mmCIF file with all atom_site columns, C-alpha atoms in Angstrom:
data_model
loop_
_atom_site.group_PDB
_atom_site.id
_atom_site.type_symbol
_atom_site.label_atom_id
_atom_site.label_alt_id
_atom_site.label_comp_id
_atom_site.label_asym_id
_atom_site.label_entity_id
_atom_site.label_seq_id
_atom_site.pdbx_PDB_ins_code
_atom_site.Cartn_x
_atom_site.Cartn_y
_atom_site.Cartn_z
_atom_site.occupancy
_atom_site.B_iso_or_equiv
_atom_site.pdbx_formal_charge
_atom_site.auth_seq_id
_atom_site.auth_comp_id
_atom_site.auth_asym_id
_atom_site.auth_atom_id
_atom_site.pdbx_PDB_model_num
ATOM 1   C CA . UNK P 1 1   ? 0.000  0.000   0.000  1.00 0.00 ? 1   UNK P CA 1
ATOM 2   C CA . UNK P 1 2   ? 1.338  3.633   -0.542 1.00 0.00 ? 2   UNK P CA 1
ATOM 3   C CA . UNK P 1 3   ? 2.883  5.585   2.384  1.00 0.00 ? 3   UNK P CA 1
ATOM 4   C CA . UNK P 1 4   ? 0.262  8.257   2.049  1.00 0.00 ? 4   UNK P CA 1
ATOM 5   C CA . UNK P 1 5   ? -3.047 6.117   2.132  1.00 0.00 ? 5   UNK P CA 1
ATOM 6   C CA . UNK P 1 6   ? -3.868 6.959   5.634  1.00 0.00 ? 6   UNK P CA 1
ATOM 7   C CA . UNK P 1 7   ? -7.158 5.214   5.234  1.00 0.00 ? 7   UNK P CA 1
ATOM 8   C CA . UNK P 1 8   ? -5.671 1.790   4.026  1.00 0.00 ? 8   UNK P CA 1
ATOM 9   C CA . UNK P 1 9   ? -2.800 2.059   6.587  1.00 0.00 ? 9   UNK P CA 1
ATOM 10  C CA . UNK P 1 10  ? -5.123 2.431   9.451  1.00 0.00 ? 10  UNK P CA 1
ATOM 11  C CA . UNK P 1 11  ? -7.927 -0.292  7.847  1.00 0.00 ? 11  UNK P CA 1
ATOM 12  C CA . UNK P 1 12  ? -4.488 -2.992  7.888  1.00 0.00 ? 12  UNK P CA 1
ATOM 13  C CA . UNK P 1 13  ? -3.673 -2.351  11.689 1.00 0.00 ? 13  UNK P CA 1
ATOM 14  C CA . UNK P 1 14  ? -3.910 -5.281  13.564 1.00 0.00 ? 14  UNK P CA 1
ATOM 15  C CA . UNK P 1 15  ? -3.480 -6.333  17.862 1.00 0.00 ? 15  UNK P CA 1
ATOM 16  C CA . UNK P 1 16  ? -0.310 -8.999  16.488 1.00 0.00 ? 16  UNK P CA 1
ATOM 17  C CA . UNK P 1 17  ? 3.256  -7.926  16.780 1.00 0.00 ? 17  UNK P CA 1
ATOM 18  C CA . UNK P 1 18  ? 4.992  -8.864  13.516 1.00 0.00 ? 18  UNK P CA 1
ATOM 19  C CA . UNK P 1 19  ? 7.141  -11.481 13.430 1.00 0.00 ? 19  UNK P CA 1
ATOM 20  C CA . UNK P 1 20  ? 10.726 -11.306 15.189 1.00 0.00 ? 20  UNK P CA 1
ATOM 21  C CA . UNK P 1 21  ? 13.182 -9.426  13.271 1.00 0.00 ? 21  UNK P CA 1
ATOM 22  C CA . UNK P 1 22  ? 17.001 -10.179 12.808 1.00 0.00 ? 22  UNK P CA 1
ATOM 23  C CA . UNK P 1 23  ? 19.393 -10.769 15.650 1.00 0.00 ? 23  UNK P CA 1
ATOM 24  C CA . UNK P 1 24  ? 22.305 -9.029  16.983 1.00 0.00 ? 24  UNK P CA 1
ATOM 25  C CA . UNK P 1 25  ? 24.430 -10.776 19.188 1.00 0.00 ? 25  UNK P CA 1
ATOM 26  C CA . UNK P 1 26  ? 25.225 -8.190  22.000 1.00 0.00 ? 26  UNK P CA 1
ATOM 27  C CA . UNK P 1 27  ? 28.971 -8.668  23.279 1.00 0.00 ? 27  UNK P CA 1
ATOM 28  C CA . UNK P 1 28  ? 31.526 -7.365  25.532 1.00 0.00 ? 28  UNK P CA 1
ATOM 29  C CA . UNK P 1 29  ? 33.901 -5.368  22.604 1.00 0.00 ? 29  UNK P CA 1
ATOM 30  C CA . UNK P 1 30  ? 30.662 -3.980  21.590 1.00 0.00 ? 30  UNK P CA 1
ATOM 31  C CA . UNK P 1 31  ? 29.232 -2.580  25.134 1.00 0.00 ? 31  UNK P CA 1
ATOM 32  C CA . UNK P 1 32  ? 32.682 -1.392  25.475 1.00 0.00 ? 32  UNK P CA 1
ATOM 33  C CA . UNK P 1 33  ? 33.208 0.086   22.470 1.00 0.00 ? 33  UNK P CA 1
ATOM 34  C CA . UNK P 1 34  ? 29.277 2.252   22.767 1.00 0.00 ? 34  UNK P CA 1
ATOM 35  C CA . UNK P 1 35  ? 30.935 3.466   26.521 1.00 0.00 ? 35  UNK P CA 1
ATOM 36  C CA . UNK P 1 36  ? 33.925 5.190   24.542 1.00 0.00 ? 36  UNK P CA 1
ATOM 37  C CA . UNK P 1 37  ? 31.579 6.371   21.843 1.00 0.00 ? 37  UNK P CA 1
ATOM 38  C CA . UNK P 1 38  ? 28.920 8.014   24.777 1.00 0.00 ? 38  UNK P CA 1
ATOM 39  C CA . UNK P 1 39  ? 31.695 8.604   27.770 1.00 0.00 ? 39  UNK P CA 1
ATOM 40  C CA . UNK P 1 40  ? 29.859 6.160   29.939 1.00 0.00 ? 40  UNK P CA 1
ATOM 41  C CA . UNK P 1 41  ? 31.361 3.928   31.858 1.00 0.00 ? 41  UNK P CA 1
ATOM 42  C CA . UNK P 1 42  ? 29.555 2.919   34.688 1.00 0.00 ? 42  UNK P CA 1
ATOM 43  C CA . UNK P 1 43  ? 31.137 -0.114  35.816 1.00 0.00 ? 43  UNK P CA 1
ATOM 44  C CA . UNK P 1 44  ? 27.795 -2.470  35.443 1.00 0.00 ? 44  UNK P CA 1
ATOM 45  C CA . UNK P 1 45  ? 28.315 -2.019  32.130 1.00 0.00 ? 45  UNK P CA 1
ATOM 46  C CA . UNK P 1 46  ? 32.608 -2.298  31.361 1.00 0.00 ? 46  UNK P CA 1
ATOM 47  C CA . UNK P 1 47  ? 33.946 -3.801  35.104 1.00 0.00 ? 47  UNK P CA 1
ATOM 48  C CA . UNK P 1 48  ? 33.178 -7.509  34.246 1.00 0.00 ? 48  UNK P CA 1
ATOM 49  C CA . UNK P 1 49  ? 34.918 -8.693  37.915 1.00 0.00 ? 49  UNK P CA 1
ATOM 50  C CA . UNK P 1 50  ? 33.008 -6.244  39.709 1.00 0.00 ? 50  UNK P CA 1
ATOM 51  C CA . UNK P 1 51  ? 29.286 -6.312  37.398 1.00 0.00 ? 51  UNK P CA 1
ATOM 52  C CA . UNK P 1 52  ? 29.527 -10.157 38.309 1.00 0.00 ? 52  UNK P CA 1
ATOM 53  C CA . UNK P 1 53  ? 29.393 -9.577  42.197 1.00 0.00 ? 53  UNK P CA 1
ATOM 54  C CA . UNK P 1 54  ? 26.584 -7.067  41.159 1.00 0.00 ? 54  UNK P CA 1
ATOM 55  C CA . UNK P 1 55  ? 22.751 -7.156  40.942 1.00 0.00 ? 55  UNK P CA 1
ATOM 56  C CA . UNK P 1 56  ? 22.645 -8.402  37.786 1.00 0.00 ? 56  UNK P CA 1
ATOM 57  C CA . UNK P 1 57  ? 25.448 -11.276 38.420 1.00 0.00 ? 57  UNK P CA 1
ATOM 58  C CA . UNK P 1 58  ? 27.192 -9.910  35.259 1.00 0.00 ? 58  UNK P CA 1
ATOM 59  C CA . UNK P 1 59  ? 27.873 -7.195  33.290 1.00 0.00 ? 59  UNK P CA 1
ATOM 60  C CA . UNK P 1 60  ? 24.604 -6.000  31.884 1.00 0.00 ? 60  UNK P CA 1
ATOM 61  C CA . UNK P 1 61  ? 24.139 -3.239  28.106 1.00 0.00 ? 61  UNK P CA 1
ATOM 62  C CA . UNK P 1 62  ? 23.384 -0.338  28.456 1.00 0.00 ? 62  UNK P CA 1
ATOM 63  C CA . UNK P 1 63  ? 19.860 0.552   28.132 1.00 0.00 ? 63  UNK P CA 1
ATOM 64  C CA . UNK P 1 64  ? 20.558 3.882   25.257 1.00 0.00 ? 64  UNK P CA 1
ATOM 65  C CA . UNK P 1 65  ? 23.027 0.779   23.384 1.00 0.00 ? 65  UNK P CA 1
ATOM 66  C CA . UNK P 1 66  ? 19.726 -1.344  22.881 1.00 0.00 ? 66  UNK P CA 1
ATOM 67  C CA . UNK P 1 67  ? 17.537 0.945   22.364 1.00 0.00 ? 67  UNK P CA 1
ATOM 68  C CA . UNK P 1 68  ? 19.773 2.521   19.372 1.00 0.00 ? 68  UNK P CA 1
ATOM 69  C CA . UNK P 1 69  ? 19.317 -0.982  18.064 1.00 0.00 ? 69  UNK P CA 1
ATOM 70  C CA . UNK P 1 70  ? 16.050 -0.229  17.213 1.00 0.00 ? 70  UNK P CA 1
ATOM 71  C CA . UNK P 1 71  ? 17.289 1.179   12.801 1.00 0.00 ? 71  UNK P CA 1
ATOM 72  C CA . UNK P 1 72  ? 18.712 -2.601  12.685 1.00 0.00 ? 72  UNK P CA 1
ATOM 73  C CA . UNK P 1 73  ? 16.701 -4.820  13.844 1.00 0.00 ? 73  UNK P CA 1
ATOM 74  C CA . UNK P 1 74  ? 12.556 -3.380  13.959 1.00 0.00 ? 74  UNK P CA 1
ATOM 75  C CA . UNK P 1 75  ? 11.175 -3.879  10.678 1.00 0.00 ? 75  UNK P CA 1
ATOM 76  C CA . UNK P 1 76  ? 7.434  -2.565  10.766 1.00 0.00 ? 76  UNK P CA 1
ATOM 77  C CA . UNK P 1 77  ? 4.840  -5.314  10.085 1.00 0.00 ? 77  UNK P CA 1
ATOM 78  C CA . UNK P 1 78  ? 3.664  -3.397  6.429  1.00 0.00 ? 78  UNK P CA 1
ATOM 79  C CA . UNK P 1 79  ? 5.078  -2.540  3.484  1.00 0.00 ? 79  UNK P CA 1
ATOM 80  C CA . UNK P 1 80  ? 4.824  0.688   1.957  1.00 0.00 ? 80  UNK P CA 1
ATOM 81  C CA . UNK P 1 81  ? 5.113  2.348   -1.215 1.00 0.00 ? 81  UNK P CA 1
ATOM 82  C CA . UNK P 1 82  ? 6.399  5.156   -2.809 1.00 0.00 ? 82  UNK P CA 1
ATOM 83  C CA . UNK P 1 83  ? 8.600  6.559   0.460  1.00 0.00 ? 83  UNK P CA 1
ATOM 84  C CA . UNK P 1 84  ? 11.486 7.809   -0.292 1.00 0.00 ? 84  UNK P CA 1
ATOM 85  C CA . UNK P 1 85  ? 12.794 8.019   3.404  1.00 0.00 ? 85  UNK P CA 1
ATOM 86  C CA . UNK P 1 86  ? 11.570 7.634   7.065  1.00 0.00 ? 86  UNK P CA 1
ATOM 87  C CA . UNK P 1 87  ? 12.129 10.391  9.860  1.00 0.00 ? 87  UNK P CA 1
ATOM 88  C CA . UNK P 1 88  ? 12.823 9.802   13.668 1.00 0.00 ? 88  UNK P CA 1
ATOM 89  C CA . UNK P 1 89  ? 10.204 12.227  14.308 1.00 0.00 ? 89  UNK P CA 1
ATOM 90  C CA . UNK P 1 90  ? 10.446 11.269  18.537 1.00 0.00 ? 90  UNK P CA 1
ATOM 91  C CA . UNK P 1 91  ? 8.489  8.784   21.078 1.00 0.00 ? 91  UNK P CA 1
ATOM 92  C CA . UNK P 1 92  ? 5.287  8.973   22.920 1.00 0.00 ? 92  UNK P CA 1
ATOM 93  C CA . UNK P 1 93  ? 6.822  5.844   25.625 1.00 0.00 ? 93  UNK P CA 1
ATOM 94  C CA . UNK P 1 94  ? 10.254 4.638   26.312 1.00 0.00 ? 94  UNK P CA 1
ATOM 95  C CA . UNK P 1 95  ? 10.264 2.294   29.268 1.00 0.00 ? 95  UNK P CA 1
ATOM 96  C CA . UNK P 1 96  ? 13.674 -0.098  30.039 1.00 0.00 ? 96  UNK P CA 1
ATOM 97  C CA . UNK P 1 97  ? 11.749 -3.324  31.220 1.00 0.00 ? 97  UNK P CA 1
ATOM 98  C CA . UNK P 1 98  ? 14.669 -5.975  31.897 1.00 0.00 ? 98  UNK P CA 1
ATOM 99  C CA . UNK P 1 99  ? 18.430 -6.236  31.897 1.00 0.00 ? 99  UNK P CA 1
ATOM 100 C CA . UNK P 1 100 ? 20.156 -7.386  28.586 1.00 0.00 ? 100 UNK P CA 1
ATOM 101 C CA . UNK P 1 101 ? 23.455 -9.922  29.726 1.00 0.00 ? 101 UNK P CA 1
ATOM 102 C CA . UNK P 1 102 ? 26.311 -9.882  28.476 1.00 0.00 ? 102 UNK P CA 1
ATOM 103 C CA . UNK P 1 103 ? 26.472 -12.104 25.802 1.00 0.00 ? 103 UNK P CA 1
ATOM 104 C CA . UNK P 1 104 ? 23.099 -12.319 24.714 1.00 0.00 ? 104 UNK P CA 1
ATOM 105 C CA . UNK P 1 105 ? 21.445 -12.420 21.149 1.00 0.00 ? 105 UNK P CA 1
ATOM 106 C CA . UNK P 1 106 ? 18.871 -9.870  20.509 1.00 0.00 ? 106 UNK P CA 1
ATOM 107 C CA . UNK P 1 107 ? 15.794 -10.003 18.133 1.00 0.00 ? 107 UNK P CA 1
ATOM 108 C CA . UNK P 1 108 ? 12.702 -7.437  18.146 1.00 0.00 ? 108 UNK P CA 1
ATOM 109 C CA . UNK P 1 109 ? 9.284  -6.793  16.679 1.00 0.00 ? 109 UNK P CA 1
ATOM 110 C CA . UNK P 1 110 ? 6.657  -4.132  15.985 1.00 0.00 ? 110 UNK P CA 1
ATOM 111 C CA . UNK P 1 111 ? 2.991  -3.153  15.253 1.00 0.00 ? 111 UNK P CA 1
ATOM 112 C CA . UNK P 1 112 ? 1.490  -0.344  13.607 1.00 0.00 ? 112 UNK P CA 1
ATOM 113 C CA . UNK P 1 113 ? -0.875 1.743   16.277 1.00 0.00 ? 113 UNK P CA 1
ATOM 114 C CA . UNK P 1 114 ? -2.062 4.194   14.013 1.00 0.00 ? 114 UNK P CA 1
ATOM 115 C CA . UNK P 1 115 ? -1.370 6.594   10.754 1.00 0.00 ? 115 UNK P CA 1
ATOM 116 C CA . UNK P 1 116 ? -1.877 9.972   10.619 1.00 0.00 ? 116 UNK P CA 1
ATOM 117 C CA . UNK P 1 117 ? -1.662 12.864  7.755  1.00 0.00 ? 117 UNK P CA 1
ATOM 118 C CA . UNK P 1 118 ? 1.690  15.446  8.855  1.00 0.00 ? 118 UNK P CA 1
ATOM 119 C CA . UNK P 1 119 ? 2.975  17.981  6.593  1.00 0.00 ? 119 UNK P CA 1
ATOM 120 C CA . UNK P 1 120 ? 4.010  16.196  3.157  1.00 0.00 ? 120 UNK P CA 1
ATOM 121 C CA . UNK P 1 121 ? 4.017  13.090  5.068  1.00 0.00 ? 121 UNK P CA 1
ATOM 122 C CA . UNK P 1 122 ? 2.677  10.101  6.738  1.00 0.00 ? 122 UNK P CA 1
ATOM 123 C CA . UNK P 1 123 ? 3.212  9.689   10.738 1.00 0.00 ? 123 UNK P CA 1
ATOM 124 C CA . UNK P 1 124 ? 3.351  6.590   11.622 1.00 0.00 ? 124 UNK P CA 1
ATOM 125 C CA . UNK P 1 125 ? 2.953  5.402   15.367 1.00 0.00 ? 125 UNK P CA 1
ATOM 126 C CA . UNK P 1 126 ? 4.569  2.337   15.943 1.00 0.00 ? 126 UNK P CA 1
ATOM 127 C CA . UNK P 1 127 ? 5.315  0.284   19.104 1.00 0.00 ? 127 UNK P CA 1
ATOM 128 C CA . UNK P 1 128 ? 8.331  -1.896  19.194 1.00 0.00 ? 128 UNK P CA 1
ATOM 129 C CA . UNK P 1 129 ? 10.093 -4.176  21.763 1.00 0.00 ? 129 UNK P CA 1
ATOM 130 C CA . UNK P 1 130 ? 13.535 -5.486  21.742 1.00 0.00 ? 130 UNK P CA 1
ATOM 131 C CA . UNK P 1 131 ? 13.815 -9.054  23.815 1.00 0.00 ? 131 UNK P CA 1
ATOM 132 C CA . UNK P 1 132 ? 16.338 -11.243 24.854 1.00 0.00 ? 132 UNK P CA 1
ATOM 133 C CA . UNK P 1 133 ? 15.963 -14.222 22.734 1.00 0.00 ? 133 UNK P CA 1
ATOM 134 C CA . UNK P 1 134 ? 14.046 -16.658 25.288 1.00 0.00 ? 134 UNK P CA 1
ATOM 135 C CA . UNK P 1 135 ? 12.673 -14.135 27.144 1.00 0.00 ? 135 UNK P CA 1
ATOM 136 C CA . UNK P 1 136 ? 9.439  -13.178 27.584 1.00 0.00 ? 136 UNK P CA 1
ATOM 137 C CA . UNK P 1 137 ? 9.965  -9.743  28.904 1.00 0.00 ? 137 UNK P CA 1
ATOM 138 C CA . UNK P 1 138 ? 11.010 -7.307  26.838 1.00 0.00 ? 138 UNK P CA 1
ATOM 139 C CA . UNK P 1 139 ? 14.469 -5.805  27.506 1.00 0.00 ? 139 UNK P CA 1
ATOM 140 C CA . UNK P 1 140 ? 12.906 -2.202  25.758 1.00 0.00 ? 140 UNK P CA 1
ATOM 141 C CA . UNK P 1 141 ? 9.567  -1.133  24.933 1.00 0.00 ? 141 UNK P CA 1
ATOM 142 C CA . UNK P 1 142 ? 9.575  1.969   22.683 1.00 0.00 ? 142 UNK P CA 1
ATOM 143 C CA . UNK P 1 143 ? 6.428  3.555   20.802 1.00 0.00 ? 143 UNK P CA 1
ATOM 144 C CA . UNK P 1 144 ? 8.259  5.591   18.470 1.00 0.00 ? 144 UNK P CA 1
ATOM 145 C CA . UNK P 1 145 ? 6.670  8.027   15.328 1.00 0.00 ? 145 UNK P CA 1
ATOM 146 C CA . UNK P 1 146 ? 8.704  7.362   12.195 1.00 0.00 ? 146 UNK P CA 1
ATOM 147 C CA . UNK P 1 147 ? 7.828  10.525  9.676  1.00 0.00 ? 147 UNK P CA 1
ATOM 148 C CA . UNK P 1 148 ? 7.732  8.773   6.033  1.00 0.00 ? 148 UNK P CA 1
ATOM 149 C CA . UNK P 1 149 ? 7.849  11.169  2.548  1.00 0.00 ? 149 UNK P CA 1
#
């Protein structure tokens, strides 16, 4: 369906996430290499001795790491036509639900909530989660509005 048929966009929303995306396997180099990138270091994150006497019995990503995941591995459950790019146009909810371990392989999905007329555009709310493969809990929960032209 094309990007700009509100009406068909919102007629195709459904309750069901989509299925599960790709995976990323999360590891140590890359958790350390996102703390020089950002300047964080907290040591649940980079202090592997210390994180494993910790709360989360191991070193544990950090929560901005996974959630920048989101460009690789969300794929919204529709296809549409005739966009020529997508916008992070923001979030409505951004909520940090469970620890990701270090290692651990990743894998998300998404749903369409609604489609709305903006400008020369389409905005598209969309909620996503990001899971540890085998859990049930999400690690990140993120309803996110994705501008498409």
């Amino acid at each position: 369906m094309r990007f700009d048929d509100i009406d068909a966009i919102n007629a195709s929303i459904s309750e069901d996430f989509s299925d599960w995306g790709p995976t990323f396997e999360m590891t140590q180099e890359k958790v350390n290499l996102f703390a020089e990138i950002t300047g964080d270091h907290q040591w649940i994150h980079i202090d592997v001795e210390r994180a494993n006497a910790g709360p989360f019995g191991g070193p544990i990503a950090h929560g901005f790491f996974t959630l920048s995941l989101m460009a690789s591995i969300v794929k919204l459950p529709l296809e549409l036509e005739g966009v020529s790019n997508g916008v992070n146009y923001g979030a409505n909810k951004l909520r940090f639900l469970s620890p990701v371990p270090i290692p651990s392989t990743l894998h998300a999905r998404s749903r369409v909530i609604k489609a709305e007329a903006k400008g020369h555009g389409t905005l598209l709310t969309s909620e996503a989660t990001i899971h540890v493969v085998g859990n049930d809990k999400p690690a990140v929960l993120y309803e996110m509005l994705t501008l498409m032209m």
